[in-house]
GROMACS .gro file of C-alpha atoms in nm:
model
  302
    1MET     CA    1  -0.689  -1.209  -0.551
    2GLY     CA    2  -0.606  -1.414  -0.240
    3PHE     CA    3  -0.829  -1.475   0.064
    4PHE     CA    4  -0.650  -1.220   0.283
    5ASP     CA    5  -0.669  -0.952   0.013
    6SER     CA    6  -1.040  -1.019  -0.037
    7LEU     CA    7  -1.099  -0.990   0.336
    8LYS     CA    8  -0.900  -0.669   0.358
    9ARG     CA    9  -1.125  -0.505   0.100
   10LEU     CA   10  -1.412  -0.531   0.349
   11PHE     CA   11  -1.242  -0.262   0.552
   12GLU     CA   12  -1.133  -0.015   0.286
   13PRO     CA   13  -1.407   0.253   0.333
   14LYS     CA   14  -1.267   0.556   0.510
   15PRO     CA   15  -1.375   0.617   0.871
   16GLU     CA   16  -1.601   0.911   0.790
   17ARG     CA   17  -1.804   0.699   0.551
   18GLN     CA   18  -1.885   0.459   0.833
   19SER     CA   19  -2.013   0.731   1.066
   20VAL     CA   20  -2.347   0.676   1.234
   21TRP     CA   21  -2.398   1.053   1.204
   22ARG     CA   22  -2.347   1.076   0.828
   23GLY     CA   23  -2.586   1.318   0.669
   24ALA     CA   24  -2.622   1.558   0.961
   25SER     CA   25  -2.624   1.915   0.833
   26ASP     CA   26  -2.487   2.230   0.997
   27LYS     CA   27  -2.766   2.384   1.202
   28TRP     CA   28  -2.639   2.463   1.551
   29ASP     CA   29  -2.407   2.753   1.631
   30VAL     CA   30  -2.222   2.877   1.939
   31HIS     CA   31  -2.530   3.058   2.067
   32GLU     CA   32  -2.725   2.732   2.060
   33LEU     CA   33  -2.432   2.562   2.236
   34ALA     CA   34  -2.430   2.817   2.518
   35LYS     CA   35  -2.808   2.784   2.550
   36ARG     CA   36  -2.797   2.404   2.573
   37LEU     CA   37  -2.517   2.409   2.827
   38ASN     CA   38  -2.685   2.689   3.024
   39VAL     CA   39  -2.356   2.877   3.025
   40ASP     CA   40  -2.287   3.236   2.920
   41LEU     CA   41  -2.135   3.249   2.571
   42ASP     CA   42  -1.854   3.481   2.679
   43GLN     CA   43  -1.766   3.236   2.956
   44LEU     CA   44  -1.742   2.956   2.700
   45THR     CA   45  -1.537   3.145   2.443
   46ASN     CA   46  -1.301   3.316   2.689
   47LEU     CA   47  -1.224   3.010   2.901
   48THR     CA   48  -0.865   2.889   2.875
   49PRO     CA   49  -0.863   2.513   2.949
   50THR     CA   50  -0.615   2.429   3.225
   51TYR     CA   51  -0.546   2.095   3.392
   52HIS     CA   52  -0.372   1.965   3.701
   53GLN     CA   53  -0.137   1.680   3.611
   54PHE     CA   54  -0.052   1.394   3.845
   55SER     CA   55   0.031   1.024   3.826
   56ILE     CA   56  -0.127   0.713   3.973
   57PRO     CA   57   0.017   0.359   3.976
   58LYS     CA   58  -0.103   0.109   3.715
   59ARG     CA   59  -0.208  -0.240   3.821
   60SER     CA   60   0.036  -0.378   3.564
   61GLY     CA   61   0.320  -0.160   3.692
   62GLY     CA   62   0.441   0.186   3.599
   63LYS     CA   63   0.252   0.513   3.625
   64ARG     CA   64  -0.059   0.650   3.454
   65THR     CA   65  -0.074   1.025   3.387
   66ILE     CA   66  -0.401   1.190   3.487
   67LEU     CA   67  -0.507   1.537   3.372
   68SER     CA   68  -0.771   1.678   3.605
   69PRO     CA   69  -0.952   1.986   3.465
   70GLN     CA   70  -0.978   2.298   3.679
   71SER     CA   71  -1.316   2.346   3.844
   72GLU     CA   72  -1.480   2.582   3.591
   73LEU     CA   73  -1.375   2.366   3.297
   74LYS     CA   74  -1.487   2.049   3.475
   75HIS     CA   75  -1.830   2.205   3.534
   76ILE     CA   76  -1.865   2.280   3.163
   77GLN     CA   77  -1.738   1.935   3.061
   78ARG     CA   78  -1.996   1.773   3.286
   79ALA     CA   79  -2.265   1.985   3.120
   80ILE     CA   80  -2.141   1.873   2.776
   81LEU     CA   81  -2.151   1.512   2.889
   82ARG     CA   82  -2.497   1.538   3.041
   83ARG     CA   83  -2.667   1.764   2.784
   84LEU     CA   84  -2.496   1.669   2.456
   85LEU     CA   85  -2.345   1.321   2.479
   86THR     CA   86  -2.536   1.098   2.720
   87ARG     CA   87  -2.821   1.002   2.487
   88LEU     CA   88  -2.602   0.928   2.186
   89LYS     CA   89  -2.542   0.562   2.107
   90SER     CA   90  -2.201   0.402   2.082
   91HIS     CA   91  -2.132   0.061   1.927
   92PRO     CA   92  -2.277  -0.227   2.136
   93LYS     CA   93  -1.936  -0.398   2.150
   94ALA     CA   94  -1.781  -0.092   2.318
   95THR     CA   95  -1.837  -0.197   2.679
   96GLY     CA   96  -1.614   0.042   2.874
   97PHE     CA   97  -1.776   0.342   3.047
   98GLU     CA   98  -2.120   0.247   2.913
   99ARG     CA   99  -2.437   0.219   3.121
  100GLY     CA  100  -2.537  -0.143   3.169
  101HIS     CA  101  -2.185  -0.267   3.102
  102SER     CA  102  -1.886  -0.351   3.320
  103ILE     CA  103  -1.569  -0.558   3.310
  104VAL     CA  104  -1.797  -0.855   3.384
  105THR     CA  105  -2.033  -0.806   3.088
  106ASN     CA  106  -1.727  -0.749   2.870
  107ALA     CA  107  -1.577  -1.078   2.988
  108ASN     CA  108  -1.908  -1.265   2.941
  109ILE     CA  109  -1.873  -1.229   2.564
  110HIS     CA  110  -1.564  -1.452   2.558
  111VAL     CA  111  -1.645  -1.731   2.806
  112GLY     CA  112  -1.565  -2.089   2.697
  113SER     CA  113  -1.367  -1.999   2.385
  114THR     CA  114  -1.096  -2.215   2.233
  115VAL     CA  115  -0.861  -1.918   2.189
  116VAL     CA  116  -0.868  -1.570   2.342
  117LEU     CA  117  -0.664  -1.299   2.168
  118ARG     CA  118  -0.609  -0.977   2.363
  119MET     CA  119  -0.454  -0.658   2.230
  120ASP     CA  120  -0.399  -0.321   2.394
  121ILE     CA  121  -0.402   0.021   2.225
  122LYS     CA  122  -0.102   0.233   2.318
  123ASP     CA  123  -0.177   0.576   2.471
  124PHE     CA  124  -0.543   0.538   2.383
  125PHE     CA  125  -0.685   0.867   2.509
  126THR     CA  126  -0.401   1.095   2.403
  127SER     CA  127  -0.392   0.923   2.062
  128THR     CA  128  -0.761   1.004   2.004
  129SER     CA  129  -0.691   1.321   1.812
  130SER     CA  130  -0.854   1.661   1.859
  131ALA     CA  131  -0.924   1.675   1.485
  132ARG     CA  132  -1.135   1.359   1.505
  133ILE     CA  133  -1.333   1.503   1.796
  134ARG     CA  134  -1.398   1.825   1.605
  135GLU     CA  135  -1.510   1.628   1.299
  136MET     CA  136  -1.741   1.418   1.514
  137PHE     CA  137  -1.918   1.728   1.644
  138ARG     CA  138  -1.945   1.856   1.285
  139ARG     CA  139  -2.115   1.532   1.182
  140LEU     CA  140  -2.350   1.568   1.477
  141GLY     CA  141  -2.471   1.895   1.327
  142TRP     CA  142  -2.271   2.169   1.499
  143ASP     CA  143  -2.129   2.440   1.273
  144SER     CA  144  -1.758   2.497   1.235
  145LYS     CA  145  -1.723   2.754   1.515
  146ALA     CA  146  -1.925   2.549   1.763
  147SER     CA  147  -1.732   2.234   1.673
  148GLU     CA  148  -1.403   2.417   1.717
  149LEU     CA  149  -1.516   2.545   2.057
  150LEU     CA  150  -1.632   2.200   2.168
  151MET     CA  151  -1.298   2.056   2.060
  152LYS     CA  152  -1.118   2.324   2.263
  153LEU     CA  153  -1.327   2.245   2.571
  154CYS     CA  154  -1.293   1.864   2.548
  155THR     CA  155  -0.937   1.805   2.426
  156TYR     CA  156  -0.589   1.905   2.539
  157GLN     CA  157  -0.252   1.904   2.364
  158GLY     CA  158  -0.396   1.735   2.058
  159GLY     CA  159  -0.588   1.450   2.221
  160LEU     CA  160  -0.839   1.347   2.487
  161PRO     CA  161  -0.716   1.421   2.841
  162GLN     CA  162  -0.741   1.117   3.065
  163GLY     CA  163  -0.921   1.259   3.367
  164ALA     CA  164  -1.175   1.482   3.193
  165PRO     CA  165  -1.541   1.378   3.250
  166THR     CA  166  -1.608   1.387   2.875
  167SER     CA  167  -1.315   1.175   2.759
  168PRO     CA  168  -1.452   0.822   2.820
  169ARG     CA  169  -1.782   0.892   2.643
  170LEU     CA  170  -1.616   1.075   2.354
  171SER     CA  171  -1.367   0.792   2.309
  172ASN     CA  172  -1.655   0.549   2.246
  173LEU     CA  173  -1.863   0.781   2.028
  174VAL     CA  174  -1.578   0.885   1.801
  175ASN     CA  175  -1.470   0.521   1.758
  176CYS     CA  176  -1.807   0.385   1.650
  177SER     CA  177  -1.681   0.320   1.296
  178LEU     CA  178  -1.367   0.155   1.435
  179ASP     CA  179  -1.585  -0.084   1.636
  180VAL     CA  180  -1.801  -0.148   1.328
  181ARG     CA  181  -1.497  -0.257   1.130
  182LEU     CA  182  -1.338  -0.469   1.402
  183SER     CA  183  -1.673  -0.631   1.478
  184ALA     CA  184  -1.710  -0.711   1.107
  185LEU     CA  185  -1.361  -0.860   1.106
  186ALA     CA  186  -1.460  -1.087   1.395
  187GLU     CA  187  -1.791  -1.186   1.237
  188GLN     CA  188  -1.620  -1.269   0.907
  189ASN     CA  189  -1.403  -1.519   1.093
  190GLY     CA  190  -1.658  -1.669   1.332
  191ALA     CA  191  -1.508  -1.485   1.629
  192ALA     CA  192  -1.646  -1.267   1.910
  193TYR     CA  193  -1.523  -0.910   1.958
  194SER     CA  194  -1.536  -0.649   2.232
  195ARG     CA  195  -1.349  -0.333   2.325
  196TYR     CA  196  -1.319  -0.204   2.679
  197ALA     CA  197  -1.149   0.137   2.633
  198ASP     CA  198  -0.800   0.048   2.507
  199ASP     CA  199  -0.844  -0.327   2.565
  200ILE     CA  200  -0.941  -0.518   2.248
  201THR     CA  201  -1.046  -0.884   2.268
  202PHE     CA  202  -1.121  -1.141   1.999
  203SER     CA  203  -1.219  -1.496   2.091
  204PHE     CA  204  -1.236  -1.795   1.858
  205ASN     CA  205  -1.387  -2.143   1.863
  206ALA     CA  206  -1.113  -2.270   1.631
  207ASP     CA  207  -0.737  -2.259   1.684
  208ALA     CA  208  -0.584  -2.162   1.351
  209HIS     CA  209  -0.246  -1.989   1.343
  210ALA     CA  210  -0.310  -1.820   1.007
  211LEU     CA  211  -0.642  -1.682   1.130
  212LEU     CA  212  -0.487  -1.537   1.445
  213SER     CA  213  -0.198  -1.382   1.254
  214MET     CA  214  -0.432  -1.229   0.998
  215THR     CA  215  -0.658  -1.088   1.272
  216ILE     CA  216  -0.361  -0.922   1.444
  217ARG     CA  217  -0.230  -0.779   1.117
  218LEU     CA  218  -0.564  -0.641   1.000
  219THR     CA  219  -0.641  -0.500   1.345
  220LYS     CA  220  -0.311  -0.309   1.334
  221GLU     CA  221  -0.390  -0.175   0.987
  222ILE     CA  222  -0.742  -0.067   1.080
  223LEU     CA  223  -0.626   0.098   1.404
  224ALA     CA  224  -0.355   0.287   1.216
  225GLU     CA  225  -0.622   0.458   1.003
  226TYR     CA  226  -0.757   0.609   1.325
  227GLY     CA  227  -0.417   0.713   1.458
  228TYR     CA  228  -0.371   0.423   1.701
  229ARG     CA  229  -0.091   0.174   1.762
  230LEU     CA  230  -0.086  -0.156   1.951
  231HIS     CA  231   0.146  -0.251   2.233
  232GLN     CA  232   0.371  -0.515   2.082
  233THR     CA  233   0.504  -0.703   2.386
  234ARG     CA  234   0.330  -0.855   2.689
  235LYS     CA  235   0.002  -0.671   2.626
  236LEU     CA  236  -0.059  -0.876   2.312
  237THR     CA  237  -0.152  -1.222   2.438
  238ILE     CA  238  -0.295  -1.544   2.296
  239ARG     CA  239  -0.439  -1.790   2.547
  240ARG     CA  240  -0.580  -2.137   2.478
  241ARG     CA  241  -0.811  -2.361   2.680
  242HIS     CA  242  -0.531  -2.527   2.877
  243GLN     CA  243  -0.407  -2.183   2.986
  244CYS     CA  244  -0.561  -1.918   3.210
  245GLN     CA  245  -0.769  -1.704   2.974
  246LYS     CA  246  -0.825  -1.352   3.109
  247VAL     CA  247  -1.039  -1.068   2.977
  248THR     CA  248  -1.032  -0.731   3.158
  249GLY     CA  249  -0.863  -0.903   3.450
  250LEU     CA  250  -1.121  -1.181   3.489
  251VAL     CA  251  -1.085  -1.550   3.408
  252VAL     CA  252  -1.317  -1.670   3.128
  253ASN     CA  253  -1.218  -2.034   3.068
  254ASP     CA  254  -1.549  -2.182   3.192
  255ARG     CA  255  -1.722  -1.889   3.360
  256VAL     CA  256  -1.637  -1.535   3.462
  257ALA     CA  257  -1.441  -1.540   3.786
  258LEU     CA  258  -1.159  -1.370   3.970
  259PRO     CA  259  -0.821  -1.539   3.917
  260ARG     CA  260  -0.759  -1.827   4.158
  261LYS     CA  261  -0.466  -1.649   4.321
  262THR     CA  262  -0.684  -1.344   4.390
  263ARG     CA  263  -0.966  -1.557   4.533
  264ARG     CA  264  -0.726  -1.733   4.770
  265TRP     CA  265  -0.576  -1.402   4.879
  266LEU     CA  266  -0.921  -1.257   4.950
  267ARG     CA  267  -1.018  -1.562   5.157
  268ALA     CA  268  -0.700  -1.519   5.358
  269VAL     CA  269  -0.772  -1.148   5.411
  270GLN     CA  270  -1.125  -1.226   5.527
  271HIS     CA  271  -0.999  -1.496   5.765
  272HIS     CA  272  -0.739  -1.261   5.912
  273ARG     CA  273  -1.004  -0.994   5.962
  274GLN     CA  274  -1.245  -1.237   6.130
  275THR     CA  275  -0.976  -1.364   6.366
  276GLY     CA  276  -0.861  -1.014   6.461
  277ARG     CA  277  -0.530  -1.024   6.276
  278SER     CA  278  -0.403  -0.718   6.090
  279ILE     CA  279  -0.465  -0.687   5.717
  280SER     CA  280  -0.304  -0.468   5.452
  281LEU     CA  281  -0.635  -0.331   5.319
  282THR     CA  282  -0.841  -0.040   5.445
  283ASP     CA  283  -1.211  -0.095   5.514
  284GLN     CA  284  -1.292   0.101   5.196
  285GLN     CA  285  -1.060  -0.116   4.986
  286LEU     CA  286  -1.210  -0.431   5.132
  287LYS     CA  287  -1.562  -0.304   5.051
  288GLY     CA  288  -1.445  -0.248   4.694
  289TRP     CA  289  -1.333  -0.610   4.664
  290PHE     CA  290  -1.661  -0.734   4.811
  291ALA     CA  291  -1.851  -0.515   4.564
  292LEU     CA  292  -1.651  -0.666   4.277
  293GLN     CA  293  -1.726  -1.018   4.396
  294ASN     CA  294  -2.096  -0.933   4.416
  295MET     CA  295  -2.092  -0.780   4.068
  296ILE     CA  296  -1.935  -1.095   3.927
  297ALA     CA  297  -2.194  -1.310   4.105
  298THR     CA  298  -2.488  -1.107   3.972
  299GLN     CA  299  -2.366  -1.015   3.620
  300ALA     CA  300  -2.177  -1.325   3.509
  301ASP     CA  301  -2.363  -1.549   3.266
  302LYS     CA  302  -2.458  -1.869   3.446
   0.00000   0.00000   0.00000
């Protein structure tokens, strides 16, 4: 058996066997669910989930489809998030949407690496299947009817709706075993790993073509077991020390920082504002950029 085959065997256990909730027994029914959410059971069971669909521009170009739940459903989803999901632990390398983490703490993991490999999961939320969400609630201890109802309330058209309050947290909880396996793949090869929503990053201290190729191939195979696919074009990038290495939009060659072009643009905007010239940003947008700069200054590893 060759090296790659031996390594692949590390990842053969099925996702359910890796669950952090393995061993939970059925003990909570729909009545317990209604009680915990402080919502009338008839209201829960009779609610038909409906969403308002709209699009917003992506930073990288194109449009992102957002599904905003109607008010009654959003109220219930927020209760599910607050009363059922908040205290559950996701994998420590899942840094998106998690308290104490940000794009800066995600980038910190990969500072000063020889090679940074970035991959992006295609249609991440909608590809996180309803069946996996239902099974996750079953493993948490909800009976079949309660799990089915929770799936109905938290998913839409077979996946997680991007725009629902519950979707970010559920996407991390249901992918705990995925993060376990990808983290193990990184550790086996002396690499660092993190996942910020659909953005997967591995960083290496050695530049070995075979190692990078194997990591990409095994990542694809592992993701496929969970119903995911990678973007195959510009969203799969390999950057070395002599290139600009970016993780979640931030440069990580020597320290976490905004890209040089962005820093120069911000200085120009600030100068124009101070000298009374017009700028293309609203005051709120400018505050957002200042807040990002402050977050980088306070959270970046020195």
